[in-house]
XYZ file of C-alpha atoms in Angstrom:
279
model
C -14.151 34.618 -2.825
C -14.811 36.376 -6.372
C -12.177 35.446 -9.308
C -10.710 38.001 -11.136
C -9.271 37.739 -14.638
C -6.429 39.530 -15.884
C -5.757 38.113 -19.328
C -6.111 40.862 -21.896
C -4.352 43.282 -19.444
C -1.537 40.536 -19.614
C -1.764 40.639 -23.135
C -1.442 44.897 -23.445
C 1.642 44.425 -21.155
C 3.322 42.162 -23.915
C 2.871 38.568 -22.507
C 4.380 35.606 -25.038
C 1.591 32.764 -24.551
C -0.955 32.043 -22.455
C -1.021 28.047 -20.723
C -4.106 26.321 -20.093
C -7.729 27.139 -21.590
C -9.015 26.703 -18.076
C -8.030 30.503 -17.194
C -8.915 31.386 -20.783
C -12.388 30.384 -20.478
C -12.935 32.978 -17.217
C -11.850 35.711 -20.179
C -14.794 34.598 -22.190
C -17.889 34.856 -19.739
C -20.967 37.156 -20.317
C -20.314 40.558 -19.041
C -21.386 40.730 -15.807
C -20.895 37.175 -14.465
C -20.390 36.043 -10.921
C -17.028 33.737 -11.234
C -16.521 32.757 -7.691
C -14.901 28.963 -7.830
C -15.984 26.492 -5.036
C -13.259 25.367 -2.189
C -13.358 21.676 -3.067
C -10.694 20.561 -5.588
C -13.895 17.997 -7.198
C -15.886 20.977 -7.473
C -14.101 23.236 -8.916
C -13.293 20.658 -11.981
C -16.984 20.473 -12.280
C -17.709 24.379 -11.936
C -14.465 25.034 -14.464
C -16.599 22.320 -16.987
C -19.915 23.952 -16.591
C -17.987 27.565 -17.460
C -17.856 26.421 -20.996
C -21.328 25.453 -21.552
C -21.770 29.921 -20.402
C -19.337 31.255 -22.896
C -19.963 34.285 -24.907
C -18.761 34.070 -28.754
C -18.331 38.211 -28.649
C -15.791 37.585 -25.961
C -14.494 34.543 -27.474
C -13.529 36.913 -31.026
C -12.318 39.927 -28.974
C -10.265 38.186 -26.942
C -8.429 35.606 -30.154
C -7.698 39.146 -32.157
C -5.914 40.310 -29.212
C -4.088 37.388 -28.850
C -3.087 37.092 -32.517
C -2.487 40.651 -33.593
C 0.123 40.509 -30.231
C 1.523 37.274 -31.290
C 0.323 35.639 -28.267
C 0.735 31.856 -28.632
C -1.757 29.271 -26.583
C -0.704 25.929 -24.705
C -4.350 24.719 -24.311
C -3.554 21.762 -22.304
C -6.055 19.724 -23.284
C -4.525 16.223 -21.985
C -4.838 17.620 -17.737
C -8.567 19.178 -19.244
C -9.385 15.651 -20.807
C -8.389 13.468 -17.703
C -10.021 15.912 -14.946
C -13.536 15.484 -16.207
C -13.384 11.811 -17.331
C -14.004 8.548 -15.225
C -11.430 6.442 -17.096
C -7.689 7.149 -18.810
C -7.886 6.782 -22.884
C -7.022 2.683 -23.445
C -3.606 3.792 -24.800
C -3.029 5.574 -21.459
C -3.983 2.437 -19.221
C -2.000 -0.142 -21.356
C 1.220 2.149 -21.121
C 0.610 2.417 -17.291
C 0.231 -1.666 -17.136
C 3.175 -1.880 -15.326
C 1.991 0.382 -12.746
C -0.637 -0.814 -11.066
C -0.913 1.570 -8.159
C -0.724 4.523 -10.230
C -3.269 3.280 -12.880
C -5.446 2.738 -9.546
C -4.854 6.565 -8.590
C -6.439 7.790 -11.776
C -8.779 5.038 -12.303
C -10.521 4.922 -8.944
C -9.528 8.344 -7.152
C -6.495 7.311 -5.103
C -4.711 10.247 -3.126
C -6.387 12.381 -5.456
C -9.891 11.900 -4.647
C -10.768 13.374 -7.968
C -13.795 12.078 -9.480
C -15.328 12.875 -13.438
C -17.248 15.558 -14.319
C -20.550 14.808 -15.233
C -20.731 18.237 -17.436
C -17.789 16.967 -19.439
C -19.305 15.271 -22.807
C -20.980 18.585 -23.323
C -18.516 19.959 -21.990
C -15.448 18.927 -24.316
C -16.926 19.446 -28.061
C -16.780 23.457 -26.240
C -13.214 23.169 -25.410
C -11.913 21.501 -28.669
C -14.108 23.911 -31.170
C -12.286 27.278 -28.966
C -8.748 25.709 -29.802
C -9.837 24.853 -33.293
C -11.330 28.178 -34.244
C -8.070 30.068 -32.582
C -5.721 27.959 -34.871
C -8.766 28.917 -37.770
C -8.033 32.227 -36.950
C -4.023 32.035 -37.655
C -3.491 31.436 -33.774
C 0.052 29.690 -32.725
C -1.217 26.165 -30.483
C 1.976 25.174 -28.323
C 1.556 21.068 -26.741
C 2.170 21.275 -23.135
C -0.172 18.326 -21.185
C 0.658 20.104 -17.550
C 2.500 16.897 -16.356
C -0.123 14.299 -15.826
C 2.181 11.252 -16.715
C 5.381 12.569 -17.716
C 6.762 10.263 -21.159
C 3.251 9.515 -22.406
C 0.895 12.551 -22.070
C 2.431 15.179 -24.415
C 1.814 12.141 -26.839
C -1.611 12.267 -25.653
C -1.831 16.215 -25.986
C -0.613 15.912 -30.057
C -3.550 13.486 -30.134
C -5.636 15.879 -28.574
C -4.957 19.242 -30.308
C -4.797 16.634 -33.457
C -8.285 15.731 -32.655
C -9.142 19.450 -31.885
C -8.352 20.787 -35.068
C -9.200 17.979 -37.355
C -4.889 17.937 -38.237
C -2.411 15.633 -36.864
C -0.008 17.991 -38.735
C -0.853 21.163 -36.535
C -0.654 18.353 -33.340
C 2.733 17.569 -34.199
C 3.874 21.362 -35.294
C 2.484 21.892 -31.378
C 5.032 20.042 -29.825
C 8.206 20.539 -32.299
C 8.436 24.039 -34.230
C 5.590 26.163 -32.282
C 6.877 24.648 -29.307
C 10.484 25.832 -30.134
C 9.540 29.165 -31.331
C 7.596 30.147 -28.325
C 10.717 29.009 -26.073
C 13.081 31.493 -28.698
C 14.539 28.386 -29.440
C 14.650 27.944 -33.386
C 17.436 26.160 -33.686
C 15.315 22.886 -32.774
C 12.077 21.692 -33.763
C 11.931 21.431 -37.053
C 13.948 18.967 -39.502
C 16.190 21.389 -41.680
C 19.950 21.233 -42.470
C 21.571 23.033 -39.985
C 19.332 22.241 -37.076
C 20.002 20.163 -33.989
C 19.609 16.529 -34.865
C 17.100 15.444 -31.999
C 14.248 13.264 -33.567
C 11.371 10.903 -32.439
C 10.437 8.099 -34.962
C 7.563 6.366 -34.990
C 6.509 3.217 -35.960
C 4.081 4.348 -38.511
C 3.309 7.696 -40.699
C 2.250 10.175 -37.421
C -0.217 12.217 -40.313
C -2.612 9.072 -40.954
C -5.742 9.513 -38.746
C -5.494 7.519 -35.607
C -8.158 6.663 -32.715
C -5.285 6.577 -30.477
C -2.127 8.042 -29.306
C 0.816 7.156 -31.375
C 3.765 6.549 -29.090
C 7.323 7.065 -30.375
C 9.504 3.675 -31.336
C 12.802 5.497 -30.877
C 13.950 8.673 -29.851
C 17.258 10.313 -31.121
C 18.878 12.837 -28.558
C 22.231 14.243 -28.685
C 23.207 11.794 -31.581
C 22.142 8.605 -29.439
C 19.731 6.178 -30.073
C 17.154 5.316 -27.410
C 14.700 2.573 -27.725
C 11.334 3.378 -26.557
C 9.833 0.480 -25.134
C 13.632 0.681 -22.370
C 12.578 5.160 -21.897
C 8.795 3.943 -20.683
C 9.982 0.998 -18.407
C 11.829 3.209 -16.568
C 9.361 5.985 -16.957
C 6.980 3.052 -15.174
C 9.342 2.820 -12.475
C 9.680 6.300 -11.494
C 5.519 6.546 -11.592
C 5.385 4.087 -8.921
C 7.763 5.508 -6.647
C 6.134 8.599 -7.066
C 2.268 7.099 -6.585
C 3.992 5.052 -3.323
C 5.036 8.755 -2.204
C 1.674 10.107 -3.171
C 0.101 7.342 -1.304
C 2.279 7.731 2.089
C 1.618 11.276 1.999
C -2.647 10.757 2.176
C -1.445 8.257 5.243
C 0.069 10.832 7.106
C -2.550 13.346 6.237
C -4.944 10.603 7.764
C -2.682 9.868 10.611
C -2.545 13.759 11.482
C -6.522 14.097 10.685
C -6.998 11.230 13.648
C -4.718 12.968 15.999
C -6.695 15.886 15.692
C -10.023 14.300 16.223
C -8.388 12.538 19.613
C -6.645 15.760 20.504
C -9.747 17.567 20.109
C -11.910 14.719 22.294
C -9.329 15.202 24.361
C -10.337 18.699 25.226
C -13.684 18.620 25.208
C -13.518 15.362 27.557
C -11.132 16.764 30.139
C -13.887 20.139 31.246
C -16.770 17.209 31.462
C -14.691 14.779 33.706
C -13.735 17.869 36.127
C -17.120 18.952 35.999
C -18.301 15.463 37.186
C -16.125 14.832 39.760
C -17.299 18.064 41.340
């Protein structure tokens, strides 16, 4: 049925932050717009992307003023928006997942998800990027969160996409460090300052230099222990593969249940027909 948007009510009630610009696009449609999402997941993503082409600039202005006045942060989850609108993973994602062919196949070919790219994505993506860029330009706080498509790599993809959208690698990094710490009410982390917690990620080159891809850390320092980036990624790949095998098995179970349901239905239809013929 008709989708109702409660964004402004939530801001007025004192919400701290908002995750997913997917939800915010509902709040910036022209007055009287009919917001009825389709039933299937494929169609939903097509519908959501198309909404970015009908955004009302006056509604955006009002929303941003309300969010910034109330100090409401935005976690746009651009990685989620990006991947559910494209037919292929970015090169760095595919490279990272090279040791997990089943997961790569799931993303590249649909697999258990069955999702297909949204044709409207090329027109929608610049609108989404501009939305985040304008929010930051006005003084809004952006937090990095990826929606968990590929834990261990997609957060860095989110950092890169925020940097791309805002034109600033520093804003991308701050979204995942200082801003994220403030959003979680943990000011003791997120910055390299004397007296702060000493956790850190170490990049193989200057992360503030413009890049055409996702920059993954070469080292991680956690609780005073140094971890090698490649070793951590190898562990993640194994975890991904296990997770996807579960997804494929679940898909097989659903198919078996569907098949059993069809057989049962045909049996119900056949029995009265057989009795009728015997008479």
